[in-house]
Amino acid sequence: MFSKTCQYAIKAVIYIHKQSLVGKKVGAKEIGQEIDAPDAFTAKILQILVRQQVVGSFKGPTGGFFVDKSHESKTLKDVVMAIDGDGLFHGCSLGLKQCSEVNPCPLHFEISNVRTKIIHMLTVKSLKQLAEEVGDGTTVLARFA
Amino acid sequence: MFSKTCQYAIKAVIYIHKQSLVGKKVGAKEIGQEIDAPDAFTAKILQILVRQQVVGSFKGPTGGFFVDKSHESKTLKDVVMAIDGDGLFHGCSLGLKQCSEVNPCPLHFEISNVRTKIIHMLTVKSLKQLAEEVGDGTTVLARFA
DNA sequence: ATCATAAAGGATAAAATTATCCTTTATTAT
DNA sequence: ATAATAAAGGATAATTTTATCCTTTATGAT
Ligand code: FES
Ligand code: FES
């Protein structure tokens, strides 16, 4: 459903939100550890997310990744779009060169129900809410055992 | 959502059903052409599908791939399981080592709605029905232009 | 000003997925 | 029996995805 890179991205963004809730910027290394992802690779993913303005960053001591008001309208859907593109939302699920109801593939009409639910899943909660759920232990970003 | 291999598999199986509707066995080469997939690779995928008894095969002249009554209970879900495994249905969507509602990931509770729709999409129509829709031009397995 | 810190960026490298080619085995037609 | 056909299987290659390492740039602390 999501590439491994995208899974890392989703977890990283939620973790950044969680730390921003308490006013902390976080480094790529710490993020990688918290989400159980290789940290150099996490850093690469974060570069993309910063360019797409899903999160913000500052260099230097006291630097790191964070979110502020300018990011508050971003959702998990934006994270997925930034990393995996819009194939999940608009591409043909069977790989036809173009998804269209003119000459549709066999899954075309059923896929829209699935897409509706995927979009719901990725937008029903704000990144802030998702971060709070991690903060209070309702959900987790890694399982080390 | 599906690997490229799985997309090929789905289209191949529907095409085999379509030809079996008119009593024809089909070769890997023909299948590859009809679904716009490399034929040697298509042949590899078909090996797996035969082993998993999603379709049948015969060697030699007049041989090829086909389906008969012994395959009529198979669905697209079985095709997906045979090729991509059960990750889509039972794995953690964020890549946690194990999907469980004990220490769930942030998407765990929403993902079940998505899975329900995916399973519906992959089981609501029989492979025979899907083949008929291709047969009557309602849907297509490739878009060459 | 200088140094330490951390993100950004570039260059590889490893691993997984997708793809090709060639040989072997089973089956049918002649 | 022999030749032709087509799937099965093995070996290898290309491509994409995932991962690592090192240098450069920006920023803050001293
Ligand atoms: S999903 Fe295949 S054509 Fe739309
Ligand atoms: S989907 Fe992530 S724990 Fe269930």
CSV table of C-alpha atoms (C1' of nucleotides) and ligand atoms in Angstrom, one decimal:
chain,number,residue,atom,x,y,z
A,1,MET,CA,0.0,0.0,0.0
A,2,PHE,CA,2.7,2.4,1.0
A,3,SER,CA,6.4,2.1,0.0
A,4,LYS,CA,8.8,1.5,2.9
A,5,THR,CA,10.1,5.0,2.4
A,6,CYS,CA,6.6,6.3,2.8
A,7,GLN,CA,6.0,4.3,6.0
A,8,TYR,CA,9.2,5.9,7.4
A,9,ALA,CA,8.0,9.3,6.3
A,10,ILE,CA,4.6,9.0,8.0
A,11,LYS,CA,6.1,7.9,11.2
A,12,ALA,CA,8.8,10.6,11.1
A,13,VAL,CA,6.2,13.3,10.5
A,14,ILE,CA,4.1,12.1,13.4
A,15,TYR,CA,7.1,12.0,15.7
A,16,ILE,CA,8.1,15.5,14.7
A,17,HIS,CA,4.6,16.7,15.5
A,18,LYS,CA,4.8,14.9,18.8
A,19,GLN,CA,8.0,16.7,19.8
A,20,SER,CA,6.8,20.0,18.5
A,21,LEU,CA,3.8,19.7,20.8
A,22,VAL,CA,6.3,20.2,23.6
A,23,GLY,CA,8.3,22.8,21.8
A,24,LYS,CA,11.2,20.6,20.8
A,25,LYS,CA,13.1,20.4,17.5
A,26,VAL,CA,14.4,16.9,16.7
A,27,GLY,CA,17.4,15.7,14.8
A,28,ALA,CA,17.3,13.1,12.0
A,29,LYS,CA,19.3,10.6,14.1
A,30,GLU,CA,16.8,10.8,17.0
A,31,ILE,CA,13.9,10.4,14.6
A,32,GLY,CA,15.5,7.4,13.0
A,33,GLN,CA,15.9,5.7,16.3
A,34,GLU,CA,12.4,6.5,17.5
A,35,ILE,CA,10.7,5.1,14.4
A,36,ASP,CA,13.2,2.2,13.9
A,37,ALA,CA,14.5,3.4,10.6
A,38,PRO,CA,18.1,3.9,9.4
A,39,ASP,CA,19.0,7.5,10.2
A,40,ALA,CA,20.9,8.5,7.1
A,41,PHE,CA,18.0,7.3,5.0
A,42,THR,CA,15.5,9.1,7.3
A,43,ALA,CA,17.5,12.2,6.7
A,44,LYS,CA,17.1,11.9,3.0
A,45,ILE,CA,13.3,11.4,3.4
A,46,LEU,CA,13.2,14.5,5.6
A,47,GLN,CA,14.9,16.5,2.9
A,48,ILE,CA,12.0,15.8,0.6
A,49,LEU,CA,9.4,16.6,3.3
A,50,VAL,CA,11.1,19.9,4.0
A,51,ARG,CA,11.2,20.8,0.3
A,52,GLN,CA,7.5,19.9,0.1
A,53,GLN,CA,6.9,22.0,3.2
A,54,VAL,CA,5.4,19.2,5.1
A,55,VAL,CA,7.8,20.0,8.0
A,56,GLY,CA,10.3,22.7,8.7
A,57,SER,CA,14.0,22.5,9.5
A,58,PHE,CA,16.8,24.6,10.9
A,59,LYS,CA,20.5,23.9,10.6
A,60,GLY,CA,23.1,24.3,13.3
A,61,PRO,CA,23.2,23.8,17.0
A,62,THR,CA,19.6,23.8,18.5
A,63,GLY,CA,18.5,23.0,14.9
A,64,GLY,CA,16.5,20.1,13.8
A,65,PHE,CA,13.1,19.4,12.3
A,66,PHE,CA,9.8,20.8,13.6
A,67,VAL,CA,6.4,22.0,12.6
A,68,ASP,CA,4.7,25.3,13.3
A,69,LYS,CA,1.4,27.0,12.3
A,70,SER,CA,2.5,27.1,8.7
A,71,HIS,CA,2.3,23.3,8.6
A,72,GLU,CA,-1.0,22.8,10.5
A,73,SER,CA,-3.1,22.2,7.4
A,74,LYS,CA,-0.9,19.3,6.2
A,75,THR,CA,-2.2,15.8,6.5
A,76,LEU,CA,-0.9,12.3,6.1
A,77,LYS,CA,-2.3,12.4,2.6
A,78,ASP,CA,0.2,15.2,1.9
A,79,VAL,CA,3.0,13.1,3.3
A,80,VAL,CA,2.0,10.2,1.0
A,81,MET,CA,1.8,12.5,-2.0
A,82,ALA,CA,5.2,13.9,-1.3
A,83,ILE,CA,6.9,10.5,-1.1
A,84,ASP,CA,4.9,8.1,-3.2
A,85,GLY,CA,3.2,10.5,-5.5
A,86,ASP,CA,-0.4,10.4,-6.5
A,87,GLY,CA,-0.5,6.9,-8.0
A,88,LEU,CA,-2.5,5.5,-5.0
A,89,PHE,CA,-5.1,8.2,-5.5
A,90,HIS,CA,-5.3,8.6,-9.2
A,91,GLY,CA,-3.2,5.9,-11.0
A,92,CYS,CA,-4.6,2.7,-12.4
A,93,SER,CA,-4.5,0.0,-9.8
A,94,LEU,CA,-3.7,-2.6,-12.4
A,95,GLY,CA,-1.0,-0.4,-14.0
A,96,LEU,CA,-2.8,0.7,-17.2
A,97,LYS,CA,-1.0,3.7,-18.6
A,98,GLN,CA,-3.9,5.9,-17.6
A,99,CYS,CA,-6.9,5.5,-15.2
A,100,SER,CA,-10.0,6.5,-17.0
A,101,GLU,CA,-13.6,5.3,-17.1
A,102,VAL,CA,-13.3,5.2,-20.9
A,103,ASN,CA,-11.9,1.7,-21.4
A,104,PRO,CA,-11.5,1.1,-17.6
A,105,CYS,CA,-9.6,-1.8,-16.1
A,106,PRO,CA,-11.6,-4.5,-14.3
A,107,LEU,CA,-11.0,-2.9,-10.9
A,108,HIS,CA,-11.7,0.6,-11.9
A,109,PHE,CA,-15.2,1.0,-10.5
A,110,GLU,CA,-14.5,-0.9,-7.3
A,111,ILE,CA,-11.3,1.0,-6.6
A,112,SER,CA,-13.1,4.2,-5.9
A,113,ASN,CA,-14.6,2.8,-2.8
A,114,VAL,CA,-11.2,1.8,-1.6
A,115,ARG,CA,-9.7,5.2,-2.5
A,116,THR,CA,-12.5,6.9,-0.5
A,117,LYS,CA,-11.5,4.9,2.6
A,118,ILE,CA,-7.8,5.5,2.1
A,119,ILE,CA,-8.3,9.2,1.8
A,120,HIS,CA,-10.6,9.1,4.9
A,121,MET,CA,-7.9,7.2,6.8
A,122,LEU,CA,-5.3,9.8,5.7
A,123,THR,CA,-7.3,12.9,6.5
A,124,VAL,CA,-9.8,12.1,9.3
A,125,LYS,CA,-7.3,13.0,12.0
A,126,SER,CA,-4.9,15.9,12.0
A,127,LEU,CA,-1.2,15.2,12.4
A,128,LYS,CA,-1.5,16.9,15.7
A,129,GLN,CA,-4.2,14.5,16.9
A,130,LEU,CA,-2.1,11.6,15.7
A,131,ALA,CA,0.9,13.0,17.6
A,132,GLU,CA,-1.2,13.3,20.7
A,133,GLU,CA,-2.3,9.7,20.5
A,134,VAL,CA,1.3,8.6,20.3
A,135,GLY,CA,2.0,11.0,23.2
A,136,ASP,CA,-0.6,9.4,25.5
A,137,GLY,CA,0.4,5.9,24.6
A,138,THR,CA,-2.8,5.1,22.6
A,139,THR,CA,-0.6,4.3,19.6
A,140,VAL,CA,3.1,3.6,18.9
A,141,LEU,CA,5.5,4.4,16.1
A,142,ALA,CA,7.8,1.4,16.6
A,143,ARG,CA,7.7,-2.1,18.1
A,144,PHE,CA,11.3,-3.1,19.0
A,145,ALA,CA,10.5,-6.6,20.3
B,1,MET,CA,-1.2,-1.2,-3.5
B,2,PHE,CA,-0.2,-4.2,-5.7
B,3,SER,CA,3.3,-4.9,-6.9
B,4,LYS,CA,3.8,-4.7,-10.6
B,5,THR,CA,4.1,-8.5,-10.6
B,6,CYS,CA,0.8,-8.8,-8.9
B,7,GLN,CA,-0.8,-6.4,-11.4
B,8,TYR,CA,0.4,-8.7,-14.2
B,9,ALA,CA,-0.9,-11.7,-12.4
B,10,ILE,CA,-4.3,-10.3,-12.0
B,11,LYS,CA,-4.6,-9.4,-15.7
B,12,ALA,CA,-3.2,-12.8,-16.7
B,13,VAL,CA,-5.6,-14.7,-14.7
B,14,ILE,CA,-8.6,-12.7,-16.0
B,15,TYR,CA,-7.3,-13.3,-19.6
B,16,ILE,CA,-7.0,-17.0,-19.0
B,17,HIS,CA,-10.6,-17.1,-17.7
B,18,LYS,CA,-11.7,-15.1,-20.7
B,19,GLN,CA,-10.2,-17.7,-23.1
B,20,SER,CA,-11.4,-20.6,-21.0
B,21,LEU,CA,-14.9,-19.3,-21.5
B,22,VAL,CA,-14.6,-20.2,-25.1
B,23,GLY,CA,-12.7,-23.4,-24.5
B,24,LYS,CA,-9.3,-22.2,-25.4
B,25,LYS,CA,-6.0,-22.8,-23.7
B,26,VAL,CA,-3.5,-19.9,-24.0
B,27,GLY,CA,0.3,-19.7,-24.1
B,28,ALA,CA,2.4,-17.4,-21.9
B,29,LYS,CA,3.5,-15.5,-25.0
B,30,GLU,CA,0.0,-14.7,-26.0
B,31,ILE,CA,-0.9,-13.7,-22.5
B,32,GLY,CA,2.0,-11.4,-22.2
B,33,GLN,CA,1.0,-9.7,-25.4
B,34,GLU,CA,-2.6,-9.3,-24.4
B,35,ILE,CA,-1.9,-7.8,-21.0
B,36,ASP,CA,1.1,-5.7,-22.2
B,37,ALA,CA,3.6,-7.5,-20.0
B,38,PRO,CA,7.0,-9.1,-20.9
B,39,ASP,CA,6.2,-12.7,-21.8
B,40,ALA,CA,9.2,-14.5,-20.1
B,41,PHE,CA,8.3,-12.7,-16.9
B,42,THR,CA,4.6,-13.5,-17.4
B,43,ALA,CA,5.7,-17.1,-17.7
B,44,LYS,CA,7.4,-17.0,-14.3
B,45,ILE,CA,4.4,-15.5,-12.7
B,46,LEU,CA,2.2,-18.2,-14.2
B,47,GLN,CA,4.4,-20.8,-12.7
B,48,ILE,CA,3.6,-19.5,-9.3
B,49,LEU,CA,-0.1,-19.3,-10.0
B,50,VAL,CA,-0.1,-22.9,-11.3
B,51,ARG,CA,1.7,-24.1,-8.1
B,52,GLN,CA,-0.9,-22.3,-6.0
B,53,GLN,CA,-3.6,-23.9,-8.2
B,54,VAL,CA,-5.1,-20.6,-9.2
B,55,VAL,CA,-4.9,-21.7,-12.8
B,56,GLY,CA,-4.0,-25.0,-14.6
B,57,SER,CA,-1.5,-25.8,-17.3
B,58,PHE,CA,-0.6,-28.4,-19.8
B,59,LYS,CA,2.7,-28.8,-21.6
B,60,GLY,CA,3.3,-29.6,-25.2
B,61,PRO,CA,1.4,-28.8,-28.4
B,62,THR,CA,-2.1,-27.8,-27.7
B,63,GLY,CA,-0.9,-27.1,-24.2
B,64,GLY,CA,-1.2,-23.8,-22.4
B,65,PHE,CA,-2.9,-22.2,-19.4
B,66,PHE,CA,-6.6,-22.7,-18.6
B,67,VAL,CA,-9.1,-22.9,-15.8
B,68,ASP,CA,-11.7,-25.5,-15.2
B,69,LYS,CA,-14.2,-26.3,-12.4
B,70,SER,CA,-11.4,-27.0,-10.0
B,71,HIS,CA,-10.5,-23.3,-10.1
B,72,GLU,CA,-14.0,-21.8,-10.0
B,73,SER,CA,-13.9,-20.8,-6.3
B,74,LYS,CA,-10.7,-18.8,-6.7
B,75,THR,CA,-10.9,-15.1,-6.6
B,76,LEU,CA,-8.7,-12.1,-7.2
B,77,LYS,CA,-7.9,-12.2,-3.5
B,78,ASP,CA,-6.3,-15.6,-4.0
B,79,VAL,CA,-4.2,-14.2,-6.9
B,80,VAL,CA,-3.0,-11.3,-4.7
B,81,MET,CA,-2.2,-13.7,-1.8
B,82,ALA,CA,-0.3,-16.0,-4.2
B,83,ILE,CA,1.9,-13.2,-5.5
B,84,ASP,CA,2.1,-10.5,-2.8
B,85,GLY,CA,1.3,-12.6,0.2
B,86,ASP,CA,-1.0,-11.5,3.0
B,87,GLY,CA,0.7,-8.2,4.0
B,88,LEU,CA,-2.0,-6.1,2.4
B,89,PHE,CA,-4.6,-8.0,4.4
B,90,HIS,CA,-2.9,-8.7,7.7
B,91,GLY,CA,0.5,-6.8,7.9
B,92,CYS,CA,1.0,-3.5,9.6
B,93,SER,CA,0.4,-0.7,7.1
B,94,LEU,CA,3.2,1.3,8.6
B,95,GLY,CA,5.6,-1.6,8.7
B,96,LEU,CA,5.6,-2.4,12.4
B,97,LYS,CA,6.9,-5.9,12.9
B,98,GLN,CA,3.4,-7.1,13.8
B,99,CYS,CA,-0.1,-5.7,13.4
B,100,SER,CA,-1.9,-5.9,16.6
B,101,GLU,CA,-4.4,-3.8,18.6
B,102,VAL,CA,-2.0,-4.1,21.5
B,103,ASN,CA,0.3,-1.2,20.9
B,104,PRO,CA,-1.2,-0.4,17.5
B,105,CYS,CA,0.3,2.0,15.0
B,106,PRO,CA,-1.5,5.3,14.3
B,107,LEU,CA,-3.3,3.8,11.3
B,108,HIS,CA,-4.3,0.6,12.8
B,109,PHE,CA,-8.0,1.3,13.6
B,110,GLU,CA,-8.7,3.1,10.3
B,111,ILE,CA,-7.0,0.5,8.2
B,112,SER,CA,-9.7,-2.0,8.8
B,113,ASN,CA,-12.2,0.0,6.9
B,114,VAL,CA,-9.8,0.1,4.0
B,115,ARG,CA,-9.1,-3.6,4.2
B,116,THR,CA,-12.8,-4.3,4.1
B,117,LYS,CA,-13.2,-2.4,0.9
B,118,ILE,CA,-10.1,-4.0,-0.6
B,119,ILE,CA,-11.4,-7.5,0.2
B,120,HIS,CA,-14.8,-6.5,-1.2
B,121,MET,CA,-13.1,-5.3,-4.4
B,122,LEU,CA,-11.2,-8.5,-4.7
B,123,THR,CA,-14.1,-10.9,-4.0
B,124,VAL,CA,-17.4,-9.2,-5.1
B,125,LYS,CA,-17.1,-10.5,-8.6
B,126,SER,CA,-16.0,-14.0,-9.7
B,127,LEU,CA,-13.1,-14.3,-12.1
B,128,LYS,CA,-15.6,-15.6,-14.6
B,129,GLN,CA,-17.7,-12.4,-14.3
B,130,LEU,CA,-14.6,-10.3,-14.6
B,131,ALA,CA,-13.6,-12.3,-17.7
B,132,GLU,CA,-17.1,-11.7,-19.2
B,133,GLU,CA,-16.8,-8.0,-18.7
B,134,VAL,CA,-13.5,-8.0,-20.6
B,135,GLY,CA,-15.2,-10.3,-23.2
B,136,ASP,CA,-18.0,-7.8,-23.9
B,137,GLY,CA,-15.8,-4.8,-23.9
B,138,THR,CA,-17.0,-3.3,-20.6
B,139,THR,CA,-13.4,-3.4,-19.3
B,140,VAL,CA,-10.0,-3.9,-20.8
B,141,LEU,CA,-6.7,-5.5,-19.7
B,142,ALA,CA,-4.4,-3.2,-21.6
B,143,ARG,CA,-4.2,0.2,-23.1
B,144,PHE,CA,-1.6,0.3,-25.8
B,145,ALA,CA,-2.0,3.9,-26.8
C,1,DA,C1',36.3,35.1,15.0
C,2,DT,C1',36.3,30.3,16.0
C,3,DC,C1',34.3,26.0,16.9
C,4,DA,C1',30.7,22.8,17.3
C,5,DT,C1',26.4,21.2,15.6
C,6,DA,C1',23.0,19.7,12.4
C,7,DA,C1',20.7,19.8,7.9
C,8,DA,C1',21.6,19.6,2.8
C,9,DG,C1',23.6,17.4,-0.9
C,10,DG,C1',26.5,14.2,-3.7
C,11,DA,C1',28.3,9.8,-4.6
C,12,DT,C1',28.2,5.1,-3.9
C,13,DA,C1',26.6,0.6,-2.4
C,14,DA,C1',23.4,-3.1,-1.0
C,15,DA,C1',19.1,-5.3,-1.6
C,16,DA,C1',14.8,-6.2,-3.7
C,17,DT,C1',12.1,-6.3,-7.7
C,18,DT,C1',11.5,-6.8,-12.4
C,19,DA,C1',13.1,-8.8,-16.7
C,20,DT,C1',15.7,-11.9,-20.1
C,21,DC,C1',17.7,-16.0,-21.9
C,22,DC,C1',18.8,-20.7,-22.2
C,23,DT,C1',18.1,-25.6,-21.0
C,24,DT,C1',15.1,-29.4,-19.5
C,25,DT,C1',10.8,-31.9,-19.2
C,26,DA,C1',6.3,-33.3,-20.7
C,27,DT,C1',3.1,-33.9,-24.3
C,28,DT,C1',1.2,-34.1,-29.0
C,29,DA,C1',1.3,-34.6,-34.0
C,30,DT,C1',3.3,-36.9,-37.7
D,1,DA,C1',10.2,-43.3,-33.1
D,2,DT,C1',10.9,-38.6,-34.2
D,3,DA,C1',10.1,-33.9,-34.4
D,4,DA,C1',7.7,-30.0,-32.9
D,5,DT,C1',5.5,-27.5,-29.2
D,6,DA,C1',4.9,-25.3,-24.8
D,7,DA,C1',5.5,-25.2,-19.7
D,8,DA,C1',9.0,-25.6,-16.0
D,9,DG,C1',13.1,-24.4,-14.2
D,10,DG,C1',17.8,-22.4,-13.7
D,11,DA,C1',21.0,-18.8,-14.3
D,12,DT,C1',21.9,-14.1,-15.0
D,13,DA,C1',21.0,-9.2,-15.9
D,14,DA,C1',18.8,-4.6,-15.5
D,15,DT,C1',16.3,-1.5,-12.9
D,16,DT,C1',14.3,0.4,-8.8
D,17,DT,C1',14.3,0.9,-4.1
D,18,DT,C1',16.5,1.1,0.1
D,19,DA,C1',20.6,2.3,2.6
D,20,DT,C1',25.3,4.2,3.8
D,21,DC,C1',29.1,7.5,3.9
D,22,DC,C1',31.3,11.7,3.2
D,23,DT,C1',31.5,16.7,2.1
D,24,DT,C1',29.4,21.2,2.1
D,25,DT,C1',26.5,24.8,4.0
D,26,DA,C1',24.1,27.2,7.5
D,27,DT,C1',23.5,28.5,12.2
D,28,DG,C1',24.3,29.1,17.1
D,29,DA,C1',27.4,28.9,21.2
D,30,DT,C1',31.7,30.3,23.1
E,1,FES,S1,-8.2,1.8,-11.8
E,1,FES,FE1,-7.6,0.9,-13.6
E,1,FES,S2,-8.5,2.2,-15.1
E,1,FES,FE2,-9.0,3.2,-13.3
E,2,FES,S1,-1.9,-1.6,10.9
E,2,FES,FE1,-0.2,-1.0,12.1
E,2,FES,S2,-0.4,-2.1,13.9
E,2,FES,FE2,-2.2,-2.7,12.7
